[in-house]
Coordinates of C-alpha atoms in Angstrom, one line a residue:
M13 CA 23.6 -0.9 -11.5
Q14 CA 25.2 -4.1 -12.7
P15 CA 26.6 -6.8 -10.5
K16 CA 30.1 -5.4 -10.9
E17 CA 28.9 -2.0 -10.0
V18 CA 27.2 -3.3 -7.0
L19 CA 30.5 -4.9 -5.7
E20 CA 32.5 -1.6 -6.3
F21 CA 29.8 0.3 -4.7
A22 CA 30.1 -2.1 -1.6
R23 CA 33.7 -1.6 -1.5
E24 CA 33.5 2.2 -1.5
K25 CA 31.2 2.6 1.1
G26 CA 33.2 0.0 3.3
V27 CA 30.1 -2.4 3.6
Q28 CA 30.6 -5.1 6.0
I29 CA 26.9 -6.9 5.8
L30 CA 24.8 -7.8 3.2
D31 CA 20.9 -7.6 3.8
L32 CA 18.7 -9.1 1.5
R33 CA 14.8 -8.2 1.6
F34 CA 11.9 -10.2 0.4
T35 CA 8.0 -10.0 0.9
D36 CA 5.6 -12.5 2.2
L37 CA 2.0 -12.9 0.7
P38 CA 0.3 -10.4 3.0
G39 CA 3.0 -7.7 2.3
L40 CA 5.5 -7.8 5.3
W41 CA 9.4 -7.1 4.6
H42 CA 11.6 -10.0 5.7
H43 CA 15.4 -10.0 5.6
V44 CA 18.4 -12.4 6.0
S45 CA 22.0 -11.0 6.3
F46 CA 25.4 -12.2 5.1
P47 CA 29.1 -11.0 5.7
I48 CA 29.8 -9.1 2.5
H49 CA 32.5 -11.7 1.9
E50 CA 29.7 -14.1 1.0
L51 CA 28.6 -11.6 -1.9
E52 CA 30.3 -12.4 -5.3
E53 CA 29.4 -11.7 -8.8
S54 CA 28.0 -15.4 -9.1
N55 CA 25.2 -14.8 -6.4
F56 CA 23.4 -12.6 -8.9
E57 CA 22.7 -15.7 -10.7
D58 CA 23.0 -18.5 -8.1
G59 CA 21.3 -16.6 -5.1
F60 CA 21.4 -17.5 -1.5
G61 CA 19.7 -20.3 0.1
I62 CA 16.8 -19.6 2.6
D63 CA 14.2 -21.6 4.2
G64 CA 10.6 -20.6 3.1
S65 CA 8.5 -22.9 5.4
S66 CA 7.7 -20.1 8.4
I67 CA 7.1 -17.3 5.6
R68 CA 3.2 -16.6 5.5
G69 CA 1.4 -18.0 2.4
W70 CA 4.5 -19.6 1.0
A71 CA 5.2 -23.4 0.6
S72 CA 4.7 -26.0 3.0
I73 CA 7.7 -27.6 5.0
H74 CA 8.4 -30.6 2.4
E75 CA 9.3 -28.1 0.0
S76 CA 10.5 -25.0 1.8
D77 CA 14.1 -24.5 0.1
M78 CA 14.5 -21.2 -1.8
L79 CA 17.0 -19.2 -3.4
L80 CA 16.9 -15.2 -3.3
I81 CA 18.5 -13.9 -6.3
P82 CA 19.7 -10.2 -5.6
D83 CA 18.4 -7.4 -7.7
P84 CA 21.5 -5.5 -8.6
G85 CA 19.1 -2.4 -9.8
F86 CA 18.2 -1.1 -6.5
P87 CA 21.0 -1.4 -3.8
W88 CA 21.0 1.2 -0.9
M89 CA 22.7 1.5 2.3
D90 CA 20.7 0.9 5.4
P91 CA 20.5 4.2 7.4
F92 CA 19.5 2.7 10.6
C93 CA 22.3 -0.1 11.2
E94 CA 25.5 1.0 13.1
T95 CA 27.5 -1.7 10.9
P96 CA 27.7 -0.5 7.4
T97 CA 25.0 -2.8 5.7
L98 CA 24.2 -2.9 2.1
C99 CA 20.5 -3.9 1.2
M100 CA 19.0 -5.1 -2.0
I101 CA 15.6 -6.7 -2.8
G102 CA 15.9 -10.5 -3.4
D103 CA 13.5 -12.2 -6.2
V104 CA 12.7 -15.7 -4.9
V105 CA 13.5 -18.9 -7.1
D106 CA 12.6 -22.4 -6.8
P107 CA 16.3 -24.2 -6.5
I108 CA 15.3 -27.3 -8.4
S109 CA 13.3 -25.7 -11.4
R110 CA 15.3 -22.6 -11.3
E111 CA 12.1 -20.9 -12.1
H112 CA 10.5 -17.7 -10.4
Y113 CA 8.3 -18.9 -7.1
P114 CA 4.8 -18.0 -8.2
R115 CA 3.8 -16.9 -4.8
D116 CA 6.7 -14.3 -4.7
P117 CA 4.6 -11.1 -4.8
R118 CA 7.2 -9.2 -6.5
Y119 CA 7.1 -11.8 -9.2
V120 CA 3.4 -11.3 -9.7
A121 CA 4.1 -7.5 -10.3
K122 CA 7.1 -8.3 -12.9
K123 CA 4.5 -10.6 -14.7
A124 CA 2.0 -7.6 -14.8
E125 CA 4.6 -5.4 -16.5
A126 CA 5.4 -8.2 -18.9
Y127 CA 1.9 -8.8 -19.6
L128 CA 1.3 -4.9 -20.2
A129 CA 4.4 -5.1 -23.0
Y130 CA 2.7 -8.3 -24.6
T131 CA -0.5 -6.7 -25.1
G132 CA 1.0 -3.8 -27.3
I133 CA -1.4 -1.3 -25.4
A134 CA 1.7 0.3 -23.7
D135 CA 5.2 -0.4 -22.6
T136 CA 5.0 1.4 -19.2
A137 CA 2.7 1.5 -16.4
Y138 CA 3.5 4.7 -13.9
F139 CA 2.1 4.1 -10.4
G140 CA 2.2 7.1 -7.8
A141 CA 1.0 5.9 -4.3
E142 CA 0.1 8.7 -1.8
A143 CA 0.2 6.3 1.5
E144 CA -1.1 8.0 4.9
F145 CA 0.0 6.8 8.3
F146 CA -0.4 7.7 12.0
I147 CA 2.4 8.8 14.5
F148 CA 1.4 7.6 17.9
D149 CA 3.5 7.8 21.3
S150 CA 1.9 4.6 22.6
I151 CA -0.1 1.7 21.8
R152 CA -1.3 -1.3 23.9
F153 CA -3.5 -4.2 22.8
D154 CA -4.2 -7.8 23.6
Q155 CA -6.8 -10.4 22.9
R156 CA -7.0 -13.4 25.1
E157 CA -9.8 -15.9 25.9
H158 CA -11.1 -13.5 29.0
C159 CA -10.2 -10.1 27.4
G160 CA -9.7 -8.0 24.7
Y161 CA -8.7 -4.5 24.2
Y162 CA -6.5 -1.7 22.7
F163 CA -5.4 1.6 24.0
I164 CA -3.9 4.3 21.7
D165 CA -2.1 7.7 23.0
S166 CA -0.5 10.5 21.3
E167 CA 0.7 13.7 22.7
E168 CA -1.0 15.4 19.6
G169 CA -4.4 13.6 20.0
R170 CA -7.2 16.0 21.0
W171 CA -8.3 13.7 23.7
N172 CA -5.2 15.0 25.7
S173 CA -6.6 18.6 25.6
G174 CA -7.5 18.2 29.2
K175 CA -4.3 16.4 30.3
E176 CA -3.0 17.8 33.5
G177 CA 0.8 18.9 34.0
D178 CA 2.7 20.2 31.0
N179 CA 0.1 21.0 28.7
R180 CA 0.5 23.6 26.2
G181 CA -3.0 22.8 24.3
Y182 CA -2.0 23.0 20.5
R183 CA -3.6 20.1 19.0
P184 CA -5.7 19.3 15.8
R185 CA -9.5 18.9 16.4
Y186 CA -11.1 16.0 15.2
K187 CA -11.3 16.0 11.3
E188 CA -9.4 19.4 11.3
G189 CA -5.8 18.3 10.8
Y190 CA -5.5 19.4 7.2
F191 CA -3.0 21.2 7.7
P192 CA -2.4 23.9 10.4
V193 CA 1.2 25.0 10.9
P194 CA 3.1 24.2 13.8
P195 CA 2.8 24.3 17.1
T196 CA -0.5 22.5 16.2
D197 CA 1.4 20.3 13.8
H198 CA 3.8 18.5 16.0
Y199 CA 5.6 16.6 13.6
Q200 CA 7.0 18.9 11.0
D201 CA 10.5 18.2 11.9
L202 CA 10.1 14.6 12.3
R203 CA 8.4 14.2 8.7
S204 CA 11.3 16.3 7.5
E205 CA 13.8 13.7 8.8
M206 CA 11.6 10.9 7.4
V207 CA 11.8 12.7 4.1
R208 CA 15.7 13.3 4.2
V209 CA 16.4 9.6 4.8
M210 CA 13.9 8.4 2.1
E211 CA 16.0 10.7 -0.6
Q212 CA 19.3 9.6 1.1
C213 CA 18.2 6.0 0.2
G214 CA 17.3 7.2 -3.4
M215 CA 13.7 7.8 -3.5
T216 CA 12.4 11.0 -4.7
I217 CA 9.7 12.9 -2.6
E218 CA 7.4 15.7 -3.7
C219 CA 5.9 16.8 -0.3
H220 CA 4.8 16.0 3.1
H221 CA 2.4 17.4 5.4
H222 CA -0.1 16.7 8.3
E223 CA -3.5 14.7 7.3
V224 CA -6.9 15.3 8.3
A225 CA -7.2 13.1 11.5
T226 CA -5.9 14.4 15.0
A227 CA -3.1 12.3 16.5
G228 CA -0.5 12.7 14.1
Q229 CA -1.9 11.3 10.8
T230 CA 0.6 12.1 7.9
E231 CA 1.2 11.8 4.3
I232 CA 4.5 11.8 2.5
D233 CA 4.2 12.1 -1.1
Q234 CA 6.7 10.0 -3.5
R235 CA 7.3 10.8 -7.1
F236 CA 5.5 8.3 -9.5
N237 CA 7.5 5.3 -10.9
T238 CA 7.1 2.2 -12.5
L239 CA 5.0 -0.6 -11.3
V240 CA 7.5 -2.8 -9.7
K241 CA 9.7 0.0 -8.7
S242 CA 7.0 1.9 -7.1
A243 CA 5.9 -1.2 -5.1
D244 CA 9.7 -1.6 -4.0
N245 CA 9.7 1.9 -2.9
M246 CA 6.4 1.5 -0.8
L247 CA 8.0 -1.2 1.4
L248 CA 11.1 1.3 1.7
Y249 CA 8.8 3.9 2.7
K250 CA 7.4 1.8 5.5
Y251 CA 10.6 0.7 6.8
I252 CA 12.0 4.3 7.1
T253 CA 9.0 5.8 8.5
R254 CA 8.7 3.2 11.2
N255 CA 12.5 3.3 12.2
V256 CA 12.7 7.0 12.2
A257 CA 9.8 7.1 14.4
Q258 CA 11.2 4.3 16.7
R259 CA 14.3 6.3 17.2
H260 CA 12.4 9.2 18.4
G261 CA 10.1 7.1 20.7
K262 CA 7.2 7.0 18.4
S263 CA 5.3 4.3 16.7
V264 CA 4.0 4.5 13.1
T265 CA 1.0 2.5 12.0
F266 CA -0.4 1.8 8.5
M267 CA -3.5 0.2 9.8
P268 CA -6.5 1.8 8.0
K269 CA -8.7 2.9 10.8
P270 CA -7.1 2.8 14.0
L271 CA -9.4 5.9 15.5
F272 CA -13.1 5.7 16.0
Q273 CA -14.8 8.7 14.5
D274 CA -11.8 10.3 12.8
N275 CA -10.3 9.9 9.3
G276 CA -8.6 6.6 8.5
S277 CA -5.5 6.1 6.3
G278 CA -5.9 5.7 2.3
M279 CA -3.3 4.9 -0.3
H280 CA -4.4 6.8 -3.3
S281 CA -2.9 5.3 -6.2
H282 CA -2.2 7.7 -9.3
Q283 CA -1.8 5.5 -12.6
S284 CA -1.1 6.2 -16.3
L285 CA 0.1 4.4 -19.3
W286 CA 3.0 5.4 -21.5
T287 CA 4.7 4.1 -24.7
K288 CA 8.1 5.3 -26.0
G289 CA 8.0 8.0 -23.5
K290 CA 4.6 9.5 -24.8
P291 CA 1.7 9.6 -22.1
L292 CA -1.3 7.8 -23.4
F293 CA -4.0 9.0 -21.1
A294 CA -4.2 12.6 -22.4
G295 CA -6.8 13.3 -25.1
D296 CA -9.9 15.4 -25.9
K297 CA -12.6 13.4 -24.0
Y298 CA -13.9 14.2 -20.5
A299 CA -11.3 16.1 -18.2
G300 CA -8.9 15.8 -20.9
L301 CA -8.6 12.3 -20.9
S302 CA -8.1 9.7 -23.9
Q303 CA -10.6 7.1 -25.0
M304 CA -8.1 4.7 -23.5
A305 CA -8.1 6.1 -20.1
L306 CA -11.9 6.2 -20.0
W307 CA -11.8 2.4 -20.7
Y308 CA -9.2 1.8 -18.2
I309 CA -11.7 3.6 -15.7
G310 CA -14.3 1.2 -16.9
G311 CA -12.2 -1.6 -16.0
L312 CA -11.4 -0.4 -12.5
L313 CA -15.0 0.5 -11.8
K314 CA -16.3 -3.1 -13.2
H315 CA -13.6 -5.0 -11.1
G316 CA -13.4 -2.8 -8.1
P317 CA -15.5 -5.1 -5.9
A318 CA -13.1 -8.1 -6.8
I319 CA -9.9 -6.2 -6.6
S320 CA -10.9 -4.6 -3.2
G321 CA -9.9 -8.2 -1.8
L322 CA -6.4 -7.1 -2.7
I323 CA -6.2 -3.3 -2.4
A324 CA -8.1 -3.1 0.9
P325 CA -7.3 -6.6 2.3
T326 CA -7.9 -6.3 5.9
T327 CA -11.1 -6.5 8.1
N328 CA -10.1 -3.2 9.4
S329 CA -9.9 -1.5 5.8
Y330 CA -14.0 -1.7 5.9
K331 CA -13.9 0.5 9.1
R332 CA -12.7 3.2 6.7
L333 CA -14.6 2.0 3.6
V334 CA -17.9 3.1 5.1
P335 CA -20.9 4.8 3.1
G336 CA -21.3 8.5 4.1
F337 CA -17.8 8.9 5.8
E338 CA -14.6 10.2 4.3
A339 CA -13.6 7.2 2.1
P340 CA -14.9 6.7 -1.7
V341 CA -17.0 3.7 -1.5
N342 CA -19.1 4.7 -4.6
L343 CA -17.8 3.3 -7.9
A344 CA -17.9 6.4 -10.0
Y345 CA -15.3 8.9 -11.3
S346 CA -15.1 12.5 -11.7
R347 CA -12.9 15.4 -12.3
R348 CA -11.6 17.2 -9.0
N349 CA -14.3 15.5 -6.8
R350 CA -12.8 13.4 -4.2
S351 CA -15.8 11.7 -3.2
A352 CA -15.7 9.6 -6.4
A353 CA -13.6 6.1 -6.6
V354 CA -11.9 7.6 -9.3
R355 CA -10.7 11.2 -9.5
I356 CA -8.9 13.0 -12.4
P357 CA -6.5 15.6 -11.0
M358 CA -6.8 18.8 -12.8
Y359 CA -3.6 20.5 -11.4
S360 CA -2.0 20.9 -14.7
A361 CA -2.9 21.0 -18.4
S362 CA 0.3 19.2 -19.5
P363 CA -0.2 15.7 -21.4
K364 CA 2.4 14.4 -19.1
A365 CA 0.4 15.1 -16.0
K366 CA -2.7 13.5 -17.2
R367 CA -3.5 10.6 -14.8
L368 CA -6.2 8.9 -12.9
E369 CA -6.3 8.6 -9.0
F370 CA -7.9 5.4 -7.7
R371 CA -9.0 6.2 -4.2
P372 CA -10.2 3.2 -2.3
P373 CA -6.7 1.3 -1.8
D374 CA -5.3 1.6 1.8
P375 CA -1.8 1.2 2.8
S376 CA -2.3 -2.4 4.4
C377 CA -2.2 -3.7 1.2
N378 CA 0.7 -5.9 -0.4
P379 CA 1.7 -3.0 -2.8
Y380 CA 3.1 -5.5 -5.6
L381 CA -0.3 -7.5 -5.3
A382 CA -2.4 -4.2 -5.4
F383 CA -0.6 -2.4 -8.2
A384 CA -0.6 -5.6 -10.4
S385 CA -4.3 -6.2 -9.7
M386 CA -5.4 -2.5 -10.6
L387 CA -3.3 -2.6 -14.0
M388 CA -5.1 -5.9 -14.8
A389 CA -8.4 -4.4 -14.4
G390 CA -7.5 -1.3 -16.4
L391 CA -6.2 -3.4 -19.1
D392 CA -9.3 -5.6 -19.1
G393 CA -11.4 -2.3 -19.4
I394 CA -9.1 -1.1 -22.6
E395 CA -9.2 -4.8 -24.3
N396 CA -12.9 -5.1 -23.7
K397 CA -14.0 -1.3 -24.2
I398 CA -15.8 -1.1 -21.0
D399 CA -17.9 2.1 -21.0
P400 CA -17.3 3.7 -17.5
G401 CA -20.7 5.5 -17.8
Q402 CA -21.2 9.0 -17.1
P403 CA -19.0 11.0 -14.7
L404 CA -20.5 12.2 -11.5
D405 CA -19.5 15.8 -10.9
K406 CA -21.3 16.4 -7.8
D407 CA -20.7 15.7 -4.3
I408 CA -21.7 12.0 -3.8
Y409 CA -22.5 12.2 -0.2
D410 CA -25.2 14.7 -1.1
L411 CA -27.0 12.5 -3.4
S412 CA -30.5 11.2 -2.4
P413 CA -31.0 7.6 -2.0
E414 CA -32.9 7.5 -5.3
E415 CA -30.0 8.7 -6.9
L416 CA -27.5 6.6 -5.1
K417 CA -29.2 3.3 -5.7
N418 CA -28.1 3.5 -9.4
V419 CA -24.3 4.0 -8.4
P420 CA -22.3 0.7 -7.5
T421 CA -20.4 0.6 -4.4
M422 CA -17.4 -1.3 -3.0
P423 CA -18.1 -4.1 -0.7
G424 CA -18.7 -3.5 2.8
S425 CA -16.5 -6.2 4.5
L426 CA -13.5 -8.4 3.7
E427 CA -15.5 -11.2 3.5
E428 CA -17.6 -9.7 0.7
A429 CA -14.5 -8.5 -0.9
L430 CA -12.9 -12.0 -0.9
N431 CA -16.3 -13.4 -2.4
N432 CA -16.3 -11.0 -5.1
L433 CA -12.6 -12.0 -6.0
K434 CA -13.5 -15.6 -6.0
K435 CA -16.2 -15.0 -8.4
D436 CA -14.5 -12.3 -10.6
H437 CA -10.8 -13.1 -11.1
A438 CA -10.4 -14.5 -14.8
F439 CA -9.2 -11.0 -15.9
L440 CA -6.3 -11.3 -13.3
L441 CA -5.2 -14.7 -14.9
K442 CA -4.3 -13.3 -18.2
G443 CA -0.6 -13.8 -19.1
D444 CA -0.3 -16.1 -16.0
V445 CA 0.2 -12.7 -14.0
F446 CA -1.9 -14.1 -11.1
T447 CA -2.5 -17.9 -10.9
E448 CA -5.4 -19.8 -9.4
D449 CA -2.8 -21.1 -6.7
V450 CA -1.9 -17.6 -5.5
L451 CA -5.7 -16.4 -5.4
D452 CA -6.7 -19.6 -3.7
T453 CA -3.7 -19.2 -1.2
W454 CA -4.8 -15.4 -0.6
I455 CA -8.3 -16.0 -0.1
N456 CA -8.0 -19.1 2.2
Y457 CA -5.3 -17.2 4.3
K458 CA -7.6 -14.2 4.7
M459 CA -10.6 -16.3 5.4
K460 CA -9.2 -18.2 8.0
N461 CA -6.7 -16.0 9.7
E462 CA -8.5 -12.5 9.5
V463 CA -12.2 -13.0 8.6
H464 CA -13.1 -16.0 10.8
A465 CA -10.5 -15.0 13.4
V466 CA -12.3 -11.5 14.0
N467 CA -15.8 -13.1 13.7
L468 CA -15.1 -15.6 16.4
R469 CA -13.9 -13.1 19.1
P470 CA -16.4 -10.9 21.3
H471 CA -16.0 -7.3 20.4
P472 CA -15.6 -4.9 23.2
Y473 CA -18.4 -2.7 22.2
E474 CA -20.6 -5.9 22.6
F475 CA -20.4 -5.8 26.2
A476 CA -21.7 -2.2 26.3
L477 CA -24.5 -3.2 23.9
Y478 CA -25.6 -6.7 25.4
Y479 CA -24.0 -7.2 28.8
D480 CA -27.5 -6.3 30.4
I481 CA -29.7 -7.6 28.0

């Protein structure tokens, strides 16, 4: 929409409140609301003033004044507010220089799209994210000087099979939730409601289903879109799933690995490059790929350890990315084989369907930074003609130690991932897409507030191991 169309849309819908959304560096949506009479056509250039001093990863207090410029291209009505509320995403601008704020993650993603066009390699990058999540009935956790614990409960959790009282018994076994019909699948109607609300807000959804784990693990698949739009949609996806669950007395988490010894939640990311409506990843090479697609894969595999600090950016991510379990830690590619980090889907022979799926990311990431980093890694592969090596068309989990030693792997911890990002990030700086300041801020924030914070605290299992030592 254009600004005038947004104002007309607001009048037609009887809007009373304008809600502007923006994203902090770790990837959490924030918002600020205004009476609708405050929205004028001039605001799409002049913006709205906000204080950015308390936003994680943003400016210090002495330079905290920021402007939010509404993006008229993506308005929607909030489906959860009693008062008619128009939502838009805001781009963050420095009020003095009138330049985009470099630490605004959405600006990083926009620069990645601009850099793609600048290279002449393609004019559009499409991303399709398959984000998994859990639906729980109850979550309790705390961490203090003298205690630390969490307790999860889910009516669908297999551990409730022996519950006394009203117990009908239908629950997915551990690692067997993919995908039985109701009543074993408890959340068909809840997922369908999430899908209805998503489509009401302008998203296009392809399917939904139960995932592998017990206790309500779920996946709702979105239609692919451009890089920035897909990242916008990912944040709206999280907002809708959480709020639909909330009004049914449930809680949704995108934490990658909340359950011990059951599957974690990934965010498999399908991606392809196009020019003037023509797909560029279809060709006559392996699995129907073009040479460009293979070089793109080469870039993802080469820089996988570095971008892991952005696509799997929590300490909990590396409870999922564990060798020998369900997540693809081995940096290899294959058609159909889901044990490879890069999979080439073979559902359709159509050139328009030709894409690759990068499987290590998880939904704890900031999608703007994650998608931008994957694109920059792939473009570096194309620009430098990085050979991805030979495909691995057998189950990686069945390889012998001798065979596995020649297959590079993802990092084993967030600290290792951040150290890889620190060493290998020149490809991210091309076109000023990422800056040294953004990467330094990200690495320092993650090290201080997550890596070191977790390392300092005793783990509950350490008491089982060491209390009587």
